[in-house]
Amino acid sequence: MSGTVTVVSSNGAYSFTKPNRDSVTLLTGLGVEGDVHAGVTVKHRSRVAQNPDQPNLRQVHLIQSELFDELREAGFDVAPGDLGENITTSGVDLLALPVGTLLHLGDEAVVEVTGLRNPCLQIDNFQDGLLKQVVGRDESGHIVRKAGIMSVVAVGGVVRPGDPVKVQLPAEPHRPLERV
């Protein structure tokens, strides 16, 4: 299974969206160099308020570009970086990956998938009604989160648009993604 990095984004200040960049540098065990969410411990404001010593399982946020196509069809105008992600990909069903999957990004960087992004009300502040598009329920009534996945940096390196994404699944049994 493989795909492509389409866009990379980062922001050194707290903001819902992240500007697109020519490249980002992933730092082992920390996240995206210069990004507000980089660090060994949690940086997301609500999680810091709960316990600032929690490990940061949300160092790098990835979204598949196919989500933006789906949102456009539903009448929303959302582009890479708009939902605060660091890396936008195409060709890999990120939401179907199990916990512990390694994503090889470009020549060097590797991130380990930790779980699903848990979208918050800020998404509706960005565009009214968008939250219902990225969080819903399947036919069995189970919650479905589509706002991307979270990961930690296993091996640092530079990541650029056009870089390949290679998927390395963990040993079985696979654990499905849960919110982190």
PDB file of C-alpha atoms in Angstrom:
ATOM      1  CA  MET A   1       0.000   0.000   0.000  1.00  0.00           C
ATOM      2  CA  SER A   2       1.419   3.373  -0.981  1.00  0.00           C
ATOM      3  CA  GLY A   3       0.417   6.924  -1.745  1.00  0.00           C
ATOM      4  CA  THR A   4       1.766  10.450  -2.029  1.00  0.00           C
ATOM      5  CA  VAL A   5       2.264  13.492   0.179  1.00  0.00           C
ATOM      6  CA  THR A   6       0.256  16.254  -1.497  1.00  0.00           C
ATOM      7  CA  VAL A   7       0.714  19.188   0.922  1.00  0.00           C
ATOM      8  CA  VAL A   8       2.670  19.914   4.115  1.00  0.00           C
ATOM      9  CA  SER A   9       1.637  22.560   6.666  1.00  0.00           C
ATOM     10  CA  SER A  10       2.801  23.966   9.989  1.00  0.00           C
ATOM     11  CA  ASN A  11       2.174  26.889  12.279  1.00  0.00           C
ATOM     12  CA  GLY A  12       4.267  28.200  15.166  1.00  0.00           C
ATOM     13  CA  ALA A  13       1.246  29.925  16.724  1.00  0.00           C
ATOM     14  CA  TYR A  14      -2.048  28.532  17.983  1.00  0.00           C
ATOM     15  CA  SER A  15      -4.477  28.839  15.102  1.00  0.00           C
ATOM     16  CA  PHE A  16      -7.111  26.514  13.714  1.00  0.00           C
ATOM     17  CA  THR A  17      -5.564  26.466  10.240  1.00  0.00           C
ATOM     18  CA  LYS A  18      -1.944  25.923   9.250  1.00  0.00           C
ATOM     19  CA  PRO A  19      -0.223  27.601   6.289  1.00  0.00           C
ATOM     20  CA  ASN A  20       1.108  25.342   3.543  1.00  0.00           C
ATOM     21  CA  ARG A  21       4.899  25.057   3.265  1.00  0.00           C
ATOM     22  CA  ASP A  22       7.450  23.930   0.696  1.00  0.00           C
ATOM     23  CA  SER A  23       8.640  21.361   3.253  1.00  0.00           C
ATOM     24  CA  VAL A  24       8.443  20.449   6.929  1.00  0.00           C
ATOM     25  CA  THR A  25      11.107  18.837   9.070  1.00  0.00           C
ATOM     26  CA  LEU A  26       9.981  16.062  11.388  1.00  0.00           C
ATOM     27  CA  LEU A  27      11.988  15.744  14.600  1.00  0.00           C
ATOM     28  CA  THR A  28      12.234  12.304  16.216  1.00  0.00           C
ATOM     29  CA  GLY A  29      10.019  12.067  19.290  1.00  0.00           C
ATOM     30  CA  LEU A  30       8.882  15.703  18.989  1.00  0.00           C
ATOM     31  CA  GLY A  31       6.838  16.416  15.852  1.00  0.00           C
ATOM     32  CA  VAL A  32       7.045  19.104  13.178  1.00  0.00           C
ATOM     33  CA  GLU A  33       9.901  21.540  13.732  1.00  0.00           C
ATOM     34  CA  GLY A  34       8.506  24.968  14.628  1.00  0.00           C
ATOM     35  CA  ASP A  35       4.915  23.738  14.933  1.00  0.00           C
ATOM     36  CA  VAL A  36       2.945  24.718  18.017  1.00  0.00           C
ATOM     37  CA  HIS A  37       2.001  21.071  18.674  1.00  0.00           C
ATOM     38  CA  ALA A  38       5.583  19.739  18.669  1.00  0.00           C
ATOM     39  CA  GLY A  39       6.862  18.301  21.927  1.00  0.00           C
ATOM     40  CA  VAL A  40       7.270  15.227  24.085  1.00  0.00           C
ATOM     41  CA  THR A  41       4.235  16.115  26.214  1.00  0.00           C
ATOM     42  CA  VAL A  42       0.769  17.228  25.069  1.00  0.00           C
ATOM     43  CA  LYS A  43       0.404  20.661  23.489  1.00  0.00           C
ATOM     44  CA  HIS A  44      -3.312  20.685  22.638  1.00  0.00           C
ATOM     45  CA  ARG A  45      -4.811  23.239  25.024  1.00  0.00           C
ATOM     46  CA  SER A  46      -7.661  21.108  26.392  1.00  0.00           C
ATOM     47  CA  ARG A  47      -5.305  18.203  27.061  1.00  0.00           C
ATOM     48  CA  VAL A  48      -2.736  20.448  28.734  1.00  0.00           C
ATOM     49  CA  ALA A  49      -5.506  21.705  31.041  1.00  0.00           C
ATOM     50  CA  GLN A  50      -6.354  18.084  31.995  1.00  0.00           C
ATOM     51  CA  ASN A  51      -2.772  16.907  32.527  1.00  0.00           C
ATOM     52  CA  PRO A  52       0.238  18.705  31.028  1.00  0.00           C
ATOM     53  CA  ASP A  53       2.488  15.677  31.652  1.00  0.00           C
ATOM     54  CA  GLN A  54       0.634  13.336  29.253  1.00  0.00           C
ATOM     55  CA  PRO A  55       2.746  11.982  26.399  1.00  0.00           C
ATOM     56  CA  ASN A  56       2.120  13.770  23.111  1.00  0.00           C
ATOM     57  CA  LEU A  57       0.455  11.171  20.871  1.00  0.00           C
ATOM     58  CA  ARG A  58      -0.600  13.969  18.500  1.00  0.00           C
ATOM     59  CA  GLN A  59       2.772  15.211  17.216  1.00  0.00           C
ATOM     60  CA  VAL A  60       1.864  14.976  13.524  1.00  0.00           C
ATOM     61  CA  HIS A  61      -1.688  15.219  12.151  1.00  0.00           C
ATOM     62  CA  LEU A  62      -2.387  13.637   8.754  1.00  0.00           C
ATOM     63  CA  ILE A  63      -5.495  13.905   6.563  1.00  0.00           C
ATOM     64  CA  GLN A  64      -6.215  12.168   3.278  1.00  0.00           C
ATOM     65  CA  SER A  65      -6.974  14.599   0.453  1.00  0.00           C
ATOM     66  CA  GLU A  66      -9.937  12.444  -0.547  1.00  0.00           C
ATOM     67  CA  LEU A  67     -11.769  13.951   2.454  1.00  0.00           C
ATOM     68  CA  PHE A  68     -11.591  17.401   0.826  1.00  0.00           C
ATOM     69  CA  ASP A  69     -13.209  15.996  -2.332  1.00  0.00           C
ATOM     70  CA  GLU A  70     -16.010  14.539  -0.210  1.00  0.00           C
ATOM     71  CA  LEU A  71     -16.489  17.855   1.623  1.00  0.00           C
ATOM     72  CA  ARG A  72     -16.600  19.784  -1.678  1.00  0.00           C
ATOM     73  CA  GLU A  73     -19.367  17.468  -2.890  1.00  0.00           C
ATOM     74  CA  ALA A  74     -21.275  18.341   0.300  1.00  0.00           C
ATOM     75  CA  GLY A  75     -20.909  22.069  -0.424  1.00  0.00           C
ATOM     76  CA  PHE A  76     -17.937  22.956   1.795  1.00  0.00           C
ATOM     77  CA  ASP A  77     -14.779  24.758   0.711  1.00  0.00           C
ATOM     78  CA  VAL A  78     -11.933  23.136   2.661  1.00  0.00           C
ATOM     79  CA  ALA A  79      -8.319  23.006   1.497  1.00  0.00           C
ATOM     80  CA  PRO A  80      -5.180  21.318   2.854  1.00  0.00           C
ATOM     81  CA  GLY A  81      -4.052  22.948   6.096  1.00  0.00           C
ATOM     82  CA  ASP A  82      -7.519  24.355   6.815  1.00  0.00           C
ATOM     83  CA  LEU A  83      -8.300  21.692   9.437  1.00  0.00           C
ATOM     84  CA  GLY A  84      -4.940  22.096  11.163  1.00  0.00           C
ATOM     85  CA  GLU A  85      -3.240  19.057   9.685  1.00  0.00           C
ATOM     86  CA  ASN A  86       0.502  18.886   9.052  1.00  0.00           C
ATOM     87  CA  ILE A  87       0.552  16.394   6.195  1.00  0.00           C
ATOM     88  CA  THR A  88      -2.065  15.832   3.509  1.00  0.00           C
ATOM     89  CA  THR A  89      -1.824  12.569   1.587  1.00  0.00           C
ATOM     90  CA  SER A  90      -3.526  10.880  -1.342  1.00  0.00           C
ATOM     91  CA  GLY A  91      -3.912   7.229  -2.248  1.00  0.00           C
ATOM     92  CA  VAL A  92      -3.835   5.781   1.294  1.00  0.00           C
ATOM     93  CA  ASP A  93      -6.970   5.155   3.349  1.00  0.00           C
ATOM     94  CA  LEU A  94      -5.492   6.602   6.537  1.00  0.00           C
ATOM     95  CA  LEU A  95      -8.655   5.979   8.560  1.00  0.00           C
ATOM     96  CA  ALA A  96      -8.487   2.232   7.890  1.00  0.00           C
ATOM     97  CA  LEU A  97      -4.941   1.810   9.232  1.00  0.00           C
ATOM     98  CA  PRO A  98      -4.387   0.046  12.557  1.00  0.00           C
ATOM     99  CA  VAL A  99      -2.618   1.534  15.569  1.00  0.00           C
ATOM    100  CA  GLY A 100       1.150   1.144  15.252  1.00  0.00           C
ATOM    101  CA  THR A 101       1.262   1.435  11.460  1.00  0.00           C
ATOM    102  CA  LEU A 102       4.490   3.030  10.262  1.00  0.00           C
ATOM    103  CA  LEU A 103       4.194   5.584   7.476  1.00  0.00           C
ATOM    104  CA  HIS A 104       7.444   6.160   5.589  1.00  0.00           C
ATOM    105  CA  LEU A 105       7.321   9.712   4.242  1.00  0.00           C
ATOM    106  CA  GLY A 106       9.872  10.583   1.593  1.00  0.00           C
ATOM    107  CA  ASP A 107      13.454   9.353   1.891  1.00  0.00           C
ATOM    108  CA  GLU A 108      13.904   9.437   5.668  1.00  0.00           C
ATOM    109  CA  ALA A 109      10.947  10.341   7.853  1.00  0.00           C
ATOM    110  CA  VAL A 110       8.768   7.733   9.561  1.00  0.00           C
ATOM    111  CA  VAL A 111       5.715   8.380  11.719  1.00  0.00           C
ATOM    112  CA  GLU A 112       3.889   5.831  13.858  1.00  0.00           C
ATOM    113  CA  VAL A 113       0.089   6.039  13.817  1.00  0.00           C
ATOM    114  CA  THR A 114      -1.358   6.512  17.322  1.00  0.00           C
ATOM    115  CA  GLY A 115      -5.067   7.066  16.663  1.00  0.00           C
ATOM    116  CA  LEU A 116      -7.851   9.200  15.245  1.00  0.00           C
ATOM    117  CA  ARG A 117      -8.179  12.936  15.557  1.00  0.00           C
ATOM    118  CA  ASN A 118     -11.148  13.769  17.724  1.00  0.00           C
ATOM    119  CA  PRO A 119     -12.735  16.768  15.981  1.00  0.00           C
ATOM    120  CA  CYS A 120     -13.997  19.592  18.169  1.00  0.00           C
ATOM    121  CA  LEU A 121     -16.461  22.469  17.874  1.00  0.00           C
ATOM    122  CA  GLN A 122     -13.756  24.704  16.394  1.00  0.00           C
ATOM    123  CA  ILE A 123     -14.529  22.968  13.093  1.00  0.00           C
ATOM    124  CA  ASP A 124     -18.012  24.506  13.110  1.00  0.00           C
ATOM    125  CA  ASN A 125     -16.488  27.893  13.960  1.00  0.00           C
ATOM    126  CA  PHE A 126     -14.381  27.493  10.814  1.00  0.00           C
ATOM    127  CA  GLN A 127     -17.407  26.584   8.651  1.00  0.00           C
ATOM    128  CA  ASP A 128     -20.879  26.128  10.080  1.00  0.00           C
ATOM    129  CA  GLY A 129     -22.106  22.549   9.743  1.00  0.00           C
ATOM    130  CA  LEU A 130     -18.665  21.109   8.929  1.00  0.00           C
ATOM    131  CA  LEU A 131     -18.421  19.124  12.171  1.00  0.00           C
ATOM    132  CA  LYS A 132     -21.361  16.926  11.096  1.00  0.00           C
ATOM    133  CA  GLN A 133     -19.481  16.152   7.888  1.00  0.00           C
ATOM    134  CA  VAL A 134     -16.344  14.902   9.676  1.00  0.00           C
ATOM    135  CA  VAL A 135     -18.068  13.143  12.596  1.00  0.00           C
ATOM    136  CA  GLY A 136     -21.080  10.981  12.035  1.00  0.00           C
ATOM    137  CA  ARG A 137     -22.485   7.540  12.603  1.00  0.00           C
ATOM    138  CA  ASP A 138     -22.382   4.435  10.455  1.00  0.00           C
ATOM    139  CA  GLU A 139     -25.405   2.239   9.721  1.00  0.00           C
ATOM    140  CA  SER A 140     -24.808   0.404  13.037  1.00  0.00           C
ATOM    141  CA  GLY A 141     -24.840   3.640  15.008  1.00  0.00           C
ATOM    142  CA  HIS A 142     -21.096   3.667  15.750  1.00  0.00           C
ATOM    143  CA  ILE A 143     -19.311   7.022  15.712  1.00  0.00           C
ATOM    144  CA  VAL A 144     -17.181   7.594  12.603  1.00  0.00           C
ATOM    145  CA  ARG A 145     -14.414  10.213  12.800  1.00  0.00           C
ATOM    146  CA  LYS A 146     -13.068  11.366   9.425  1.00  0.00           C
ATOM    147  CA  ALA A 147     -10.871  14.362  10.397  1.00  0.00           C
ATOM    148  CA  GLY A 148      -7.607  12.482  10.051  1.00  0.00           C
ATOM    149  CA  ILE A 149      -5.158  10.509  12.115  1.00  0.00           C
ATOM    150  CA  MET A 150      -2.515  11.374  14.656  1.00  0.00           C
ATOM    151  CA  SER A 151       1.020  10.081  14.885  1.00  0.00           C
ATOM    152  CA  VAL A 152       4.387  10.404  16.594  1.00  0.00           C
ATOM    153  CA  VAL A 153       7.718  10.817  14.828  1.00  0.00           C
ATOM    154  CA  ALA A 154       9.718   7.571  14.908  1.00  0.00           C
ATOM    155  CA  VAL A 155      12.446   8.791  12.523  1.00  0.00           C
ATOM    156  CA  GLY A 156      13.003  12.428  11.651  1.00  0.00           C
ATOM    157  CA  GLY A 157      13.512  13.881   8.200  1.00  0.00           C
ATOM    158  CA  VAL A 158      12.307  16.426   5.677  1.00  0.00           C
ATOM    159  CA  VAL A 159       8.896  15.872   4.056  1.00  0.00           C
ATOM    160  CA  ARG A 160       7.804  17.630   0.864  1.00  0.00           C
ATOM    161  CA  PRO A 161       4.795  17.578  -1.436  1.00  0.00           C
ATOM    162  CA  GLY A 162       5.267  14.818  -4.009  1.00  0.00           C
ATOM    163  CA  ASP A 163       7.122  12.532  -1.585  1.00  0.00           C
ATOM    164  CA  PRO A 164       5.992   8.910  -1.559  1.00  0.00           C
ATOM    165  CA  VAL A 165       4.069   7.455   1.384  1.00  0.00           C
ATOM    166  CA  LYS A 166       4.815   3.793   2.080  1.00  0.00           C
ATOM    167  CA  VAL A 167       2.653   1.906   4.572  1.00  0.00           C
ATOM    168  CA  GLN A 168       4.182  -0.680   6.904  1.00  0.00           C
ATOM    169  CA  LEU A 169       1.508  -2.497   8.885  1.00  0.00           C
ATOM    170  CA  PRO A 170       2.294  -3.729  12.414  1.00  0.00           C
ATOM    171  CA  ALA A 171       2.279  -7.383  13.413  1.00  0.00           C
ATOM    172  CA  GLU A 172      -1.150  -8.898  13.887  1.00  0.00           C
ATOM    173  CA  PRO A 173      -3.485  -8.831  15.631  1.00  0.00           C
ATOM    174  CA  HIS A 174      -4.233  -5.303  14.427  1.00  0.00           C
ATOM    175  CA  ARG A 175      -5.873  -2.823  16.789  1.00  0.00           C
ATOM    176  CA  PRO A 176      -8.374  -0.433  15.182  1.00  0.00           C
ATOM    177  CA  LEU A 177      -7.819   3.294  15.553  1.00  0.00           C
ATOM    178  CA  GLU A 178      -9.475   5.037  18.485  1.00  0.00           C
ATOM    179  CA  ARG A 179      -9.510   8.759  19.272  1.00  0.00           C
ATOM    180  CA  VAL A 180      -6.408  10.184  20.884  1.00  0.00           C
TER     181      VAL A 180
END
